[in-house]
Coordinates of N, CA and C in Angstrom, one line a residue:
M61 N -75.8 -46.6 18.5 CA -76.3 -45.2 18.8 C -75.2 -44.4 19.3
K62 N -75.0 -43.2 18.7 CA -73.9 -42.3 19.2 C -74.5 -41.2 19.9
G63 N -74.0 -40.9 21.1 CA -74.4 -39.8 21.9 C -73.6 -38.5 21.6
P64 N -74.0 -37.4 22.3 CA -73.3 -36.1 22.0 C -71.8 -36.2 22.5
S65 N -71.0 -35.3 21.9 CA -69.6 -35.1 22.4 C -69.7 -34.4 23.7
I66 N -69.1 -34.9 24.7 CA -69.2 -34.3 26.1 C -67.8 -34.3 26.7
D67 N -67.4 -33.2 27.2 CA -66.1 -33.0 27.9 C -66.5 -32.7 29.4
H68 N -66.3 -33.6 30.3 CA -66.7 -33.4 31.7 C -65.5 -33.5 32.6
N69 N -65.2 -32.4 33.3 CA -64.0 -32.4 34.2 C -64.5 -32.0 35.6
I70 N -63.9 -32.7 36.6 CA -64.1 -32.3 38.0 C -62.7 -31.9 38.5
I71 N -62.7 -30.7 39.0 CA -61.5 -30.0 39.5 C -61.5 -29.7 40.9
E72 N -60.5 -30.2 41.7 CA -60.4 -29.8 43.1 C -59.1 -29.2 43.3
I73 N -59.1 -28.1 44.1 CA -57.9 -27.3 44.4 C -57.8 -27.2 45.9
F74 N -56.7 -27.7 46.4 CA -56.5 -27.6 47.9 C -55.4 -26.7 48.3
N75 N -55.3 -26.4 49.5 CA -54.3 -25.5 50.1 C -54.4 -24.1 49.6
L76 N -55.6 -23.6 49.4 CA -55.8 -22.2 48.9 C -55.9 -21.3 50.2
D77 N -55.7 -20.0 49.9 CA -55.9 -19.0 51.0 C -57.4 -18.9 51.3
A78 N -57.8 -19.2 52.5 CA -59.2 -19.2 52.9 C -59.9 -17.8 52.6
R79 N -59.1 -16.7 52.6 CA -59.7 -15.4 52.4 C -60.3 -15.3 51.0
I80 N -59.8 -15.9 50.0 CA -60.3 -15.8 48.7 C -61.5 -16.7 48.4
L81 N -61.8 -17.6 49.4 CA -62.8 -18.6 49.2 C -64.1 -18.2 50.0
R82 N -64.1 -17.2 50.8 CA -65.2 -16.8 51.7 C -66.4 -16.4 51.0
T83 N -66.3 -15.5 50.0 CA -67.5 -15.0 49.4 C -67.4 -14.9 47.9
Y84 N -68.6 -14.7 47.3 CA -68.6 -14.5 45.8 C -67.7 -13.3 45.4
E85 N -67.7 -12.2 46.2 CA -66.9 -11.1 45.9 C -65.4 -11.4 45.9
S86 N -65.0 -12.3 46.7 CA -63.6 -12.6 46.9 C -63.1 -13.6 45.8
I87 N -64.0 -14.5 45.4 CA -63.5 -15.6 44.5 C -63.8 -15.3 43.0
H88 N -64.9 -14.5 42.8 CA -65.3 -14.4 41.4 C -64.2 -13.8 40.4
P89 N -63.3 -12.9 40.9 CA -62.3 -12.4 39.9 C -61.4 -13.6 39.4
F90 N -61.1 -14.6 40.3 CA -60.3 -15.7 39.9 C -61.1 -16.6 39.0
I91 N -62.3 -16.8 39.2 CA -63.2 -17.7 38.3 C -63.4 -17.0 37.0
D92 N -63.5 -15.7 37.0 CA -63.7 -14.9 35.8 C -62.4 -15.1 34.9
R93 N -61.3 -15.1 35.5 CA -60.0 -15.3 34.8 C -60.0 -16.7 34.1
F94 N -60.4 -17.7 34.9 CA -60.5 -19.1 34.4 C -61.5 -19.1 33.2
I95 N -62.6 -18.5 33.3 CA -63.6 -18.5 32.2 C -63.0 -17.8 31.0
H96 N -62.4 -16.7 31.2 CA -61.8 -16.0 30.1 C -60.7 -16.8 29.4
K97 N -59.8 -17.4 30.2 CA -58.7 -18.2 29.6 C -59.2 -19.5 28.9
M98 N -60.3 -20.0 29.4 CA -60.8 -21.2 28.8 C -61.7 -20.9 27.6
K99 N -61.9 -19.6 27.4 CA -62.8 -19.2 26.3 C -64.2 -19.7 26.4
L100 N -64.7 -19.6 27.6 CA -66.1 -20.1 27.8 C -67.1 -18.9 27.7
K101 N -68.2 -19.1 27.1 CA -69.2 -18.1 27.0 C -70.3 -18.3 28.0
V102 N -70.4 -17.3 28.9 CA -71.4 -17.4 30.0 C -72.7 -16.7 29.5
L103 N -73.8 -17.5 29.6 CA -75.1 -17.0 29.3 C -75.8 -16.4 30.5
K104 N -75.7 -17.0 31.6 CA -76.3 -16.6 32.9 C -75.5 -17.1 34.0
S105 N -75.6 -16.4 35.2 CA -74.9 -17.0 36.4 C -75.7 -16.5 37.6
T106 N -75.5 -17.3 38.7 CA -76.1 -17.0 40.0 C -75.2 -17.5 41.0
H107 N -75.3 -17.0 42.2 CA -74.4 -17.4 43.3 C -75.2 -17.3 44.6
H108 N -74.6 -18.0 45.6 CA -75.2 -18.0 47.0 C -74.0 -18.0 48.0
N109 N -73.9 -16.9 48.8 CA -73.0 -16.9 49.9 C -73.5 -17.6 51.1
F110 N -72.8 -18.6 51.6 CA -73.3 -19.3 52.8 C -72.8 -18.6 54.0
R111 N -73.4 -18.9 55.2 CA -73.0 -18.3 56.4 C -72.4 -19.4 57.3
P112 N -71.3 -19.2 58.0 CA -70.6 -17.9 58.0 C -69.8 -17.6 56.8
Y113 N -69.5 -18.6 56.0 CA -68.7 -18.3 54.8 C -68.8 -19.5 53.9
G114 N -68.3 -19.3 52.6 CA -68.4 -20.3 51.6 C -69.3 -19.8 50.5
V115 N -69.2 -20.3 49.3 CA -70.0 -19.8 48.2 C -70.2 -20.9 47.2
T116 N -71.4 -20.9 46.5 CA -71.6 -21.7 45.4 C -72.0 -20.8 44.2
I117 N -71.3 -21.0 43.1 CA -71.6 -20.2 41.9 C -72.0 -21.2 40.8
V118 N -73.1 -20.8 40.0 CA -73.5 -21.6 38.9 C -73.5 -20.8 37.7
Y119 N -72.8 -21.2 36.6 CA -72.7 -20.5 35.4 C -73.4 -21.4 34.3
I120 N -74.4 -20.9 33.6 CA -74.9 -21.5 32.4 C -74.1 -21.1 31.2
L121 N -73.4 -22.0 30.6 CA -72.6 -21.7 29.5 C -73.3 -22.0 28.1
S122 N -72.8 -21.4 27.1 CA -73.3 -21.7 25.8 C -73.1 -23.2 25.4
S123 N -72.1 -23.7 26.1 CA -71.7 -25.1 25.8 C -72.2 -26.1 26.9
S124 N -72.7 -25.6 28.0 CA -73.3 -26.4 29.1 C -73.2 -25.7 30.4
H125 N -72.4 -26.1 31.4 CA -72.4 -25.5 32.7 C -71.0 -25.5 33.4
L126 N -70.8 -24.6 34.4 CA -69.7 -24.6 35.3 C -70.3 -24.3 36.7
V127 N -70.0 -25.2 37.6 CA -70.4 -25.0 39.0 C -69.2 -24.9 39.9
V128 N -69.2 -24.0 40.8 CA -68.0 -23.8 41.7 C -68.5 -23.8 43.1
H129 N -67.9 -24.5 44.0 CA -68.2 -24.6 45.4 C -66.9 -24.3 46.2
T130 N -67.0 -23.5 47.3 CA -65.8 -23.3 48.1 C -66.0 -23.7 49.5
W131 N -64.9 -24.2 50.1 CA -64.9 -24.5 51.6 C -63.7 -23.8 52.2
P132 N -63.9 -22.6 52.6 CA -62.8 -21.8 53.2 C -62.2 -22.6 54.4
E133 N -63.1 -23.2 55.2 CA -62.6 -23.9 56.4 C -61.7 -25.1 56.1
N134 N -61.7 -25.6 54.9 CA -60.8 -26.6 54.4 C -59.8 -26.2 53.3
N135 N -59.8 -24.9 53.1 CA -58.9 -24.3 52.1 C -59.1 -25.0 50.7
C136 N -60.3 -25.2 50.3 CA -60.6 -26.1 49.2 C -61.7 -25.4 48.2
L137 N -61.5 -25.6 46.9 CA -62.4 -25.2 45.9 C -62.7 -26.4 45.0
H138 N -63.9 -26.6 44.6 CA -64.3 -27.7 43.7 C -65.1 -27.0 42.5
M139 N -64.7 -27.5 41.3 CA -65.3 -27.0 40.1 C -65.8 -28.2 39.3
D140 N -67.0 -28.1 38.8 CA -67.5 -29.1 37.9 C -67.8 -28.4 36.6
I141 N -67.2 -28.8 35.5 CA -67.3 -28.2 34.2 C -67.7 -29.2 33.2
L142 N -68.9 -29.0 32.6 CA -69.3 -29.9 31.5 C -69.5 -29.1 30.3
Q143 N -68.9 -29.5 29.2 CA -69.1 -28.8 27.9 C -69.5 -29.8 26.8
C144 N -70.5 -29.4 26.0 CA -71.0 -30.3 24.9 C -70.0 -30.0 23.7
S145 N -68.9 -30.5 23.8 CA -67.9 -30.3 22.7 C -66.8 -31.4 22.8
K146 N -65.9 -31.4 21.9 CA -64.8 -32.4 21.9 C -64.0 -32.1 23.1
R147 N -63.3 -33.2 23.6 CA -62.5 -33.0 24.8 C -61.4 -32.0 24.6
K148 N -61.2 -31.2 25.6 CA -60.1 -30.2 25.6 C -58.8 -30.8 26.0
E149 N -57.7 -30.2 25.7 CA -56.4 -30.7 26.1 C -56.3 -30.6 27.6
Y150 N -56.1 -31.7 28.2 CA -56.0 -31.8 29.7 C -54.9 -30.9 30.2
E151 N -53.7 -31.0 29.7 CA -52.6 -30.3 30.2 C -52.8 -28.8 30.0
S152 N -53.5 -28.4 29.0 CA -53.7 -26.9 28.8 C -54.7 -26.4 29.9
M153 N -55.7 -27.2 30.3 CA -56.6 -26.8 31.4 C -55.8 -26.7 32.7
R154 N -54.9 -27.7 33.0 CA -54.1 -27.7 34.2 C -53.2 -26.5 34.2
S155 N -52.6 -26.1 33.1 CA -51.7 -25.0 33.0 C -52.5 -23.7 33.3
I156 N -53.7 -23.6 32.7 CA -54.5 -22.4 33.0 C -54.8 -22.3 34.5
I157 N -55.2 -23.4 35.1 CA -55.6 -23.4 36.5 C -54.3 -23.0 37.3
K158 N -53.2 -23.6 37.0 CA -51.9 -23.3 37.7 C -51.6 -21.8 37.6
G159 N -51.9 -21.1 36.5 CA -51.6 -19.7 36.3 C -52.5 -18.8 37.2
I160 N -53.6 -19.4 37.7 CA -54.6 -18.6 38.5 C -54.5 -18.9 39.9
F161 N -54.5 -20.2 40.3 CA -54.5 -20.7 41.7 C -53.2 -21.3 42.0
S162 N -52.8 -21.1 43.3 CA -51.5 -21.6 43.8 C -51.6 -22.9 44.5
G163 N -52.8 -23.5 44.7 CA -52.9 -24.7 45.5 C -52.6 -26.0 44.7
K164 N -52.8 -27.1 45.4 CA -52.6 -28.4 44.9 C -53.8 -28.8 44.0
I165 N -53.6 -29.2 42.8 CA -54.7 -29.4 41.8 C -54.9 -30.8 41.5
H166 N -56.2 -31.2 41.5 CA -56.6 -32.6 41.1 C -57.6 -32.4 40.0
I167 N -57.5 -33.1 38.8 CA -58.5 -33.0 37.8 C -58.9 -34.4 37.4
W168 N -60.2 -34.7 37.4 CA -60.7 -36.0 37.0 C -61.5 -35.7 35.7
R169 N -61.4 -36.6 34.8 CA -62.3 -36.6 33.6 C -63.4 -37.7 33.8
A170 N -64.6 -37.2 33.6 CA -65.7 -38.2 33.7 C -66.0 -38.8 32.4

């Protein structure tokens, strides 16, 4: 029995400037660039700003989902991206992320 083609990546970025991680308003321009460069189609999105700071953003994609969590107190961002498609080129995703974020990048494929 063959299941669907799924490309699932977990991305953690460390050593980021805490100021860009505090709120939706400060992080979403960076995430929008990632979405554009990855050629993802967003159907819906929602977010929640935590107090005193930090944000979670959920994007429903035409191909599945992208979830972003920030921890400004740890200078860390976590992204979970699942696409119902063939696996994307790993190094191309890393290159896109490096062009947007200046921190230390870890990517795991599930």
